Amino acid sequence: MGELSTLFAPERVAVVGASDEPGSVGYAVTNNLLETFEGAVLAVNPNRDNVLGLSCYDELGAVDDVDVAVVAVPAPVAVEVVRDAGELGIRNIVVITAGFSEAGSDGSRRERELKELAEEYELNLVGPNSLGIFSTGVGLNASFGPKHPVSGDVSFMSQSGAFITAVLDWAEQADLGFQHVVSLGNKAVLDEGDFVREWGEDAETEVILGYLEDVSDGQEFIRAAREVTAETPVVVVKSGRTAEGASAAASHTGAIAGTDEAYEAGLAQAGVIRVDSVQELFDFAAILSGQPLPEDNDVALVTNAGGPGVMMTDAVGDSTLSLADFADETLDALSEGLPDGANIYNPVDIIGDASAERFARTLDIVLADESVGMAVVLACPTATLSFDELAEETVRLQEKHGVPIAASLMGGASAESANDTLAAAGIPTYFDPDRAVRSLDALSRYKAISEREYVEPTEFDVDRDRAREIIESAVADGRQALGVESMELLSAYGISVPENEVVTDAEAAVEVAERIDGDVAMKIVSPDISHKSDIGGVEIGVPTEEVWDTYEDIIVRARNYQPDAAILGVQVQELVDVDTGTETIVGVNRDPQFGPLVMFGLGGIFVEIMEDTAFRVAPVTEPEAREMFTEIDSSPLLYGARGREPADVDALVDTIQRISQLVTDFPAITELDLNPVVALPDGAAAIDLHLTLDTEKL
Amino acid sequence: MGELSTLFAPERVAVVGASDEPGSVGYAVTNNLLETFEGAVLAVNPNRDNVLGLSCYDELGAVDDVDVAVVAVPAPVAVEVVRDAGELGIRNIVVITAGFSEAGSDGSRRERELKELAEEYELNLVGPNSLGIFSTGVGLNASFGPKHPVSGDVSFMSQSGAFITAVLDWAEQADLGFQHVVSLGNKAVLDEGDFVREWGEDAETEVILGYLEDVSDGQEFIRAAREVTAETPVVVVKSGRTAEGASAAASHTGAIAGTDEAYEAGLAQAGVIRVDSVQELFDFAAILSGQPLPEDNDVALVTNAGGPGVMMTDAVGDSTLSLADFADETLDALSEGLPDGANIYNPVDIIGDASAERFARTLDIVLADESVGMAVVLACPTATLSFDELAEETVRLQEKHGVPIAASLMGGASAESANDTLAAAGIPTYFDPDRAVRSLDALSRYKAISEREYVEPTEFDVDRDRAREIIESAVADGRQALGVESMELLSAYGISVPENEVVTDAEAAVEVAERIDGDVAMKIVSPDISHKSDIGGVEIGVPTEEVWDTYEDIIVRARNYQPDAAILGVQVQELVDVDTGTETIVGVNRDPQFGPLVMFGLGGIFVEIMEDTAFRVAPVTEPEAREMFTEIDSSPLLYGARGREPADVDALVDTIQRISQLVTDFPAITELDLNPVVALPDGAAAIDLHLTLDTEKL
């Protein structure tokens, strides 16, 4: 265990606000502790002499050696109790009391005080507004929930206390056991990142589960989870995925969560397996805690029923798994051992008159095949098959071969005891063959996560000082929205831009055009004019001899269109051969939880209409930038589809990383758009820039 | 009931091949019938005097008034038994015997004989290779399965007998009852279309379920299901969706199913709700049989738990449902009745200390709101809530308001009796809130299906004779692949094509160009050259004075490129203003089960790379053609996105329907591609044509 070891394995727990009044929170917490806790329970309540057979202490200071203080007194008093605890040197505190940030401005003030106290006294503080915590290793149930968890190797944190009570109620009959359970409450101090880190170091925790409505500190969570998921799988429901759900979440916890794109990207970068339903959360927990990781993702299916076998095969087709391609010896052995009418190819159909013995013989052959990384046993009830024998054989063969197995025994009462046998051995089993396959898929996906090698973000050699100068001078001019006049910002970060200059008279325009040598593009530069093309503010392919007149025309049109617009000049830019290139977009916005979120997509219709985009939380590593190309459907256009010359994807990968470095270096950049970045056969050039600054973050 | 009423409600059932040998099929069938059938069971077996207490008849001819003959004798004999039955005037036959088309060429021959006999004697023949049939109204279990179904209002057909045994085993404890169950077997005679039609006329059947691996006659199935689904919902798993699954299905039933695009389109046009998992099949059956249809698709969510409420709201966001927007009176009433901290807006959070009475009060208010079409009751276990009382109140209020409800009682054993109460009243209930929402979504989707008005396909006034001439003359020339030389085929069907002519000398080319008046497009015409642009076989925007030389150039290039290519000439075509238009593709291929399948998408990258396509089985009605535009992601480009002039979508809808009429009129057309059809602001023009003929179908 890590820094929170005492929180989860205390010897002495004090309940401040202990009560003998049934129905009260103080009663429930004390009672729960008395029922199962191995250590000492100490009741603190100045208004009682005795609570549930315990002598009451008047105050926390009267109790010696408190490892964990559970606070269940009204909110105004709770802050004082926490202060006392801090002064007494009690490090671990669970604040069950509600009435903090979820309850108006007084509550928010109190929550700020809690945070300050926690910082001052280095407190490990859970809550406030928490159901409590559970740790089955020492029988700790410091909660007011109605159920004790069964012991197991899953640790679970939840931003909803009610969800914990529901899960513990259901888990009793679902053969799911827990190591630690934490109701996160308002997460004033300890948050999901802390528990991921803690449980990652806990030898008793095999799987970490979470129900989250937001992530308090996205960057820290990514760091923590990225390390932990190399050894321990983390499966999370992040709710508020949809517009409707996000609005419901905001009214539930008061947290304004960022966009789902940020969560999707951030959780994936963190190595977290994200699920959308309660069923998948616990299906995945069961297989991740019960079965070994597969050697590879080729699955063998063995069934006594063709039709369900087809459904199961569809599930494989939907998954990231493949059907194993058996070796010749396997096929020979199957062919020898199976009757006419059987199908020896994967999915193996050992037909309706199969006994458990035929199942076992077939499984034994198939699991010995080196191409088989995992297997599903799928059985329909028949007169010749004993589910119980099949379950025993499956357990035996899983142990013999060490290959992960999931089962689907398609029966009701007739399958119950067999299902118990399988579950006891850690083999998950479902009526629905889909779920067996999806569970194996999760196992395989986690295998890949555990093997990821994290590459540090590339640190490019950039001119950070020059970038700072450009930003500061814009701010000094009172500008918060920067455009092409600040293209040098990109050059300072090594991002290729066509030769260009912003000029303020026609003569200078001609000089720049002559230097560029060839036709140029000219564009009005004004923070106040957003649709520059629409007002005739952009001219492409202007010959040098027309530059003077074009300059004047552009200025006149802009003045006519919007007399009060601030005009910074006209940009004269080297032409980029857009015809041989592909327009792409690199954008950034800043997510409240995860920080800078980098977007990539193909220009025009692809991003705007097809919504064909990929996101990563910055800093974006080189492999992460490269993955973005596999995520968008239109990327074949970059790889030379339809007779095009392939684009320089490396240059785009480089651009994405440099932008990531820029926005990481300058938190003042709240939004940034390079639209387009033209991907050429050799290189990539940023043609246009929009950038918004938050001057307070300079 | 319809034509099959005697099959499902016989008075006298004969078992041919009745046996008293345990483990044999003849034994199982006879025994099942004896256990539950209300009518007379007649055993036919020339080798026995008695079977299970029944006197045996030597042959079917010795038995009077047989309503249904169940055939369980070896395959070679089975054909003779069916012939006897036909001659004796027995109309209903269930052939359980295997060894037909699933078992090689002898079997296929026998199956053809069965079909011929069925046609000759007008037999209602189930199977062969069937598990049997069940009909709970008369206690009929004419199968060799191990379970009797419980009585209910769901009728179920399955192409997998094993799946039926699995479902009946599981259904016992899942409160799911059946009216009729049919194991379709090889579907030599009666197929899914027949049973859909039959059960659509059956007053006792509320929901029709199917597990299908193929559809024998797609067009007939669409017709049958389209009618039936106006009154009775049909929910189907069609397996073999994926490449992997299709291959497994082919090896299971021997059927080569068509593309999944055809099934997806055909089942949707038929009004069938397609599901991918066993769980959804039965979840949807439960709500469709248990709850009334909603007035509209706005859902109210009532919960005592914020977190699970957010998850449930996400599920609404994922569905076709919307969150109901409560009326002011509803909000006032909720506000009055609920404590501080409750959320009166949808999802309504009546918070953790809610009793069943508070749930009931809230539900009563919410269900009275006219904006509420349906509701979910979502409850986590707490000390203040009785699940049993909540269930009773929910049942009462559902009956009072007549609004469909689904429930999620998030508990294990503590929710069991409450779940039983809800299920008995037809209110589905799940631990997972997702499933409750998805079930209501199915109810809402079925509501829309039941209200569809089928519009007959438009019959355009076309020149069918001219089209026939063009096709026949191509065939007379030995051509099976037609190109632009046959553009008149399109004109004959009223599809707009630019003025064009195929010429075979330069002089004629010039004449055509002069007639067209303006620059023209010129294209080599050869069935043997597929990539015409790549060899310089296409020139766009040729001025009249260059037409002569261009003709010669095109011919020379084609001859150099492929000296042995048959060259039909050069097409000279009026130019279409591609810049103001949008390229689209209308294509057709012929599906083995559903017949002509029409595809629509935007040209180039959208179909080829983004796979942004919509499919419909022909004949395509006008509303169906119009729906195709809502299915593709790129359609905003047709509606004027990004400053484009909107395209004439009506003209495209017209083109799709005319193509549908063409391929319906001429089954010889096996493939057809109009690529591109240029959608213009006013009209649409087909620029290129490829078409393949199957001369045997002329």
Short mmCIF file of N, CA, C and O in Angstrom, two decimals, chain A residues 478-520:
data_model
loop_
_atom_site.label_atom_id
_atom_site.label_comp_id
_atom_site.label_asym_id
_atom_site.label_seq_id
_atom_site.Cartn_x
_atom_site.Cartn_y
_atom_site.Cartn_z
N GLY A 478 -3.30 45.58 -26.46
CA GLY A 478 -4.72 45.39 -26.13
C GLY A 478 -5.39 44.32 -26.96
O GLY A 478 -6.61 44.25 -27.01
N ARG A 479 -4.59 43.48 -27.64
CA ARG A 479 -5.20 42.43 -28.47
C ARG A 479 -5.25 41.11 -27.71
O ARG A 479 -4.25 40.68 -27.13
N GLN A 480 -6.41 40.46 -27.72
CA GLN A 480 -6.52 39.12 -27.12
C GLN A 480 -6.77 38.07 -28.19
O GLN A 480 -6.69 36.89 -27.93
N ALA A 481 -7.14 38.55 -29.39
CA ALA A 481 -7.37 37.62 -30.51
C ALA A 481 -6.29 37.88 -31.53
O ALA A 481 -6.21 38.97 -32.11
N LEU A 482 -5.43 36.90 -31.74
CA LEU A 482 -4.33 37.07 -32.68
C LEU A 482 -4.64 36.37 -34.01
O LEU A 482 -5.30 35.33 -34.02
N GLY A 483 -4.15 36.93 -35.07
CA GLY A 483 -4.36 36.33 -36.39
C GLY A 483 -3.05 36.20 -37.13
O GLY A 483 -2.00 36.01 -36.51
N VAL A 484 -3.11 36.31 -38.44
CA VAL A 484 -1.92 36.06 -39.27
C VAL A 484 -0.80 37.03 -38.99
O VAL A 484 0.35 36.76 -39.32
N GLU A 485 -1.12 38.18 -38.35
CA GLU A 485 -0.03 39.11 -38.03
C GLU A 485 0.95 38.49 -37.03
O GLU A 485 2.04 39.00 -36.83
N SER A 486 0.52 37.38 -36.42
CA SER A 486 1.38 36.74 -35.42
C SER A 486 1.90 35.40 -35.89
O SER A 486 2.25 34.53 -35.08
N MET A 487 1.97 35.23 -37.21
CA MET A 487 2.45 33.95 -37.75
C MET A 487 3.85 33.62 -37.25
O MET A 487 4.25 32.44 -37.20
N GLU A 488 4.60 34.62 -36.87
CA GLU A 488 5.97 34.37 -36.42
C GLU A 488 5.99 33.52 -35.15
O GLU A 488 6.98 32.85 -34.84
N LEU A 489 4.87 33.58 -34.42
CA LEU A 489 4.73 32.71 -33.25
C LEU A 489 4.93 31.25 -33.65
O LEU A 489 5.55 30.45 -32.94
N LEU A 490 4.37 30.92 -34.80
CA LEU A 490 4.49 29.54 -35.30
C LEU A 490 5.93 29.26 -35.72
O LEU A 490 6.49 28.20 -35.39
N SER A 491 6.52 30.22 -36.42
CA SER A 491 7.92 30.03 -36.84
C SER A 491 8.82 29.83 -35.63
O SER A 491 9.73 29.02 -35.65
N ALA A 492 8.53 30.59 -34.57
CA ALA A 492 9.36 30.47 -33.37
C ALA A 492 9.31 29.06 -32.80
O ALA A 492 10.24 28.59 -32.17
N TYR A 493 8.18 28.36 -33.06
CA TYR A 493 8.07 26.97 -32.58
C TYR A 493 8.36 25.97 -33.69
O TYR A 493 8.00 24.80 -33.60
N GLY A 494 9.02 26.45 -34.74
CA GLY A 494 9.48 25.53 -35.77
C GLY A 494 8.38 24.99 -36.67
O GLY A 494 8.56 23.97 -37.34
N ILE A 495 7.24 25.65 -36.66
CA ILE A 495 6.16 25.22 -37.55
C ILE A 495 6.31 25.96 -38.86
O ILE A 495 6.45 27.19 -38.88
N SER A 496 6.29 25.20 -39.93
CA SER A 496 6.55 25.77 -41.23
C SER A 496 5.40 26.67 -41.68
O SER A 496 4.24 26.26 -41.66
N VAL A 497 5.73 27.90 -42.04
CA VAL A 497 4.72 28.80 -42.61
C VAL A 497 5.30 29.36 -43.90
O VAL A 497 6.51 29.51 -44.02
N PRO A 498 4.44 29.65 -44.88
CA PRO A 498 4.95 30.25 -46.11
C PRO A 498 5.55 31.62 -45.79
O PRO A 498 5.13 32.28 -44.83
N GLU A 499 6.49 32.06 -46.61
CA GLU A 499 7.07 33.39 -46.40
C GLU A 499 5.95 34.41 -46.43
O GLU A 499 5.08 34.37 -47.30
N ASN A 500 5.95 35.31 -45.48
CA ASN A 500 4.82 36.26 -45.42
C ASN A 500 5.19 37.44 -44.56
O ASN A 500 6.10 37.39 -43.74
N GLU A 501 4.48 38.54 -44.80
CA GLU A 501 4.68 39.72 -43.97
C GLU A 501 3.39 40.53 -43.97
O GLU A 501 2.67 40.55 -44.97
N VAL A 502 3.12 41.17 -42.85
CA VAL A 502 1.96 42.06 -42.80
C VAL A 502 2.47 43.47 -43.07
O VAL A 502 3.39 43.94 -42.40
N VAL A 503 1.88 44.11 -44.05
CA VAL A 503 2.34 45.45 -44.44
C VAL A 503 1.20 46.44 -44.27
O VAL A 503 0.03 46.06 -44.25
N THR A 504 1.55 47.70 -44.19
CA THR A 504 0.52 48.72 -43.97
C THR A 504 0.50 49.77 -45.09
O THR A 504 -0.19 50.78 -44.96
N ASP A 505 1.26 49.54 -46.14
CA ASP A 505 1.05 50.39 -47.32
C ASP A 505 1.37 49.60 -48.57
O ASP A 505 2.05 48.56 -48.53
N ALA A 506 0.89 50.11 -49.69
CA ALA A 506 0.98 49.40 -50.96
C ALA A 506 2.43 49.22 -51.39
O ALA A 506 2.80 48.18 -51.95
N GLU A 507 3.25 50.20 -51.09
CA GLU A 507 4.64 50.11 -51.52
C GLU A 507 5.33 48.94 -50.82
O GLU A 507 6.04 48.15 -51.45
N ALA A 508 5.09 48.84 -49.53
CA ALA A 508 5.68 47.73 -48.78
C ALA A 508 5.15 46.40 -49.31
O ALA A 508 5.88 45.40 -49.38
N ALA A 509 3.89 46.39 -49.69
CA ALA A 509 3.30 45.16 -50.23
C ALA A 509 4.06 44.72 -51.46
O ALA A 509 4.39 43.54 -51.62
N VAL A 510 4.36 45.69 -52.33
CA VAL A 510 5.08 45.36 -53.56
C VAL A 510 6.48 44.87 -53.22
O VAL A 510 6.97 43.89 -53.80
N GLU A 511 7.13 45.49 -52.26
CA GLU A 511 8.47 45.06 -51.87
C GLU A 511 8.48 43.60 -51.40
O GLU A 511 9.33 42.81 -51.80
N VAL A 512 7.49 43.27 -50.58
CA VAL A 512 7.41 41.89 -50.09
C VAL A 512 7.17 40.94 -51.26
O VAL A 512 7.81 39.90 -51.39
N ALA A 513 6.25 41.32 -52.13
CA ALA A 513 5.92 40.47 -53.27
C ALA A 513 7.14 40.25 -54.15
O ALA A 513 7.37 39.15 -54.65
N GLU A 514 7.94 41.29 -54.33
CA GLU A 514 9.15 41.15 -55.16
C GLU A 514 10.15 40.20 -54.50
O GLU A 514 10.77 39.39 -55.17
N ARG A 515 10.23 40.30 -53.18
CA ARG A 515 11.15 39.41 -52.46
C ARG A 515 10.69 37.95 -52.60
O ARG A 515 11.48 37.04 -52.80
N ILE A 516 9.40 37.76 -52.48
CA ILE A 516 8.85 36.40 -52.57
C ILE A 516 9.06 35.83 -53.96
O ILE A 516 9.28 34.63 -54.14
N ASP A 517 8.97 36.70 -54.98
CA ASP A 517 9.27 36.28 -56.35
C ASP A 517 8.25 35.25 -56.86
O ASP A 517 8.46 34.04 -56.75
N GLY A 518 7.19 35.75 -57.43
CA GLY A 518 6.11 34.90 -57.93
C GLY A 518 4.78 35.46 -57.44
O GLY A 518 4.76 36.43 -56.67
N ASP A 519 3.69 34.87 -57.92
CA ASP A 519 2.38 35.33 -57.47
C ASP A 519 2.26 35.14 -55.95
O ASP A 519 2.87 34.23 -55.38
N VAL A 520 1.46 36.00 -55.35
CA VAL A 520 1.32 35.93 -53.89
C VAL A 520 -0.16 35.85 -53.51
O VAL A 520 -1.05 36.05 -54.33
#
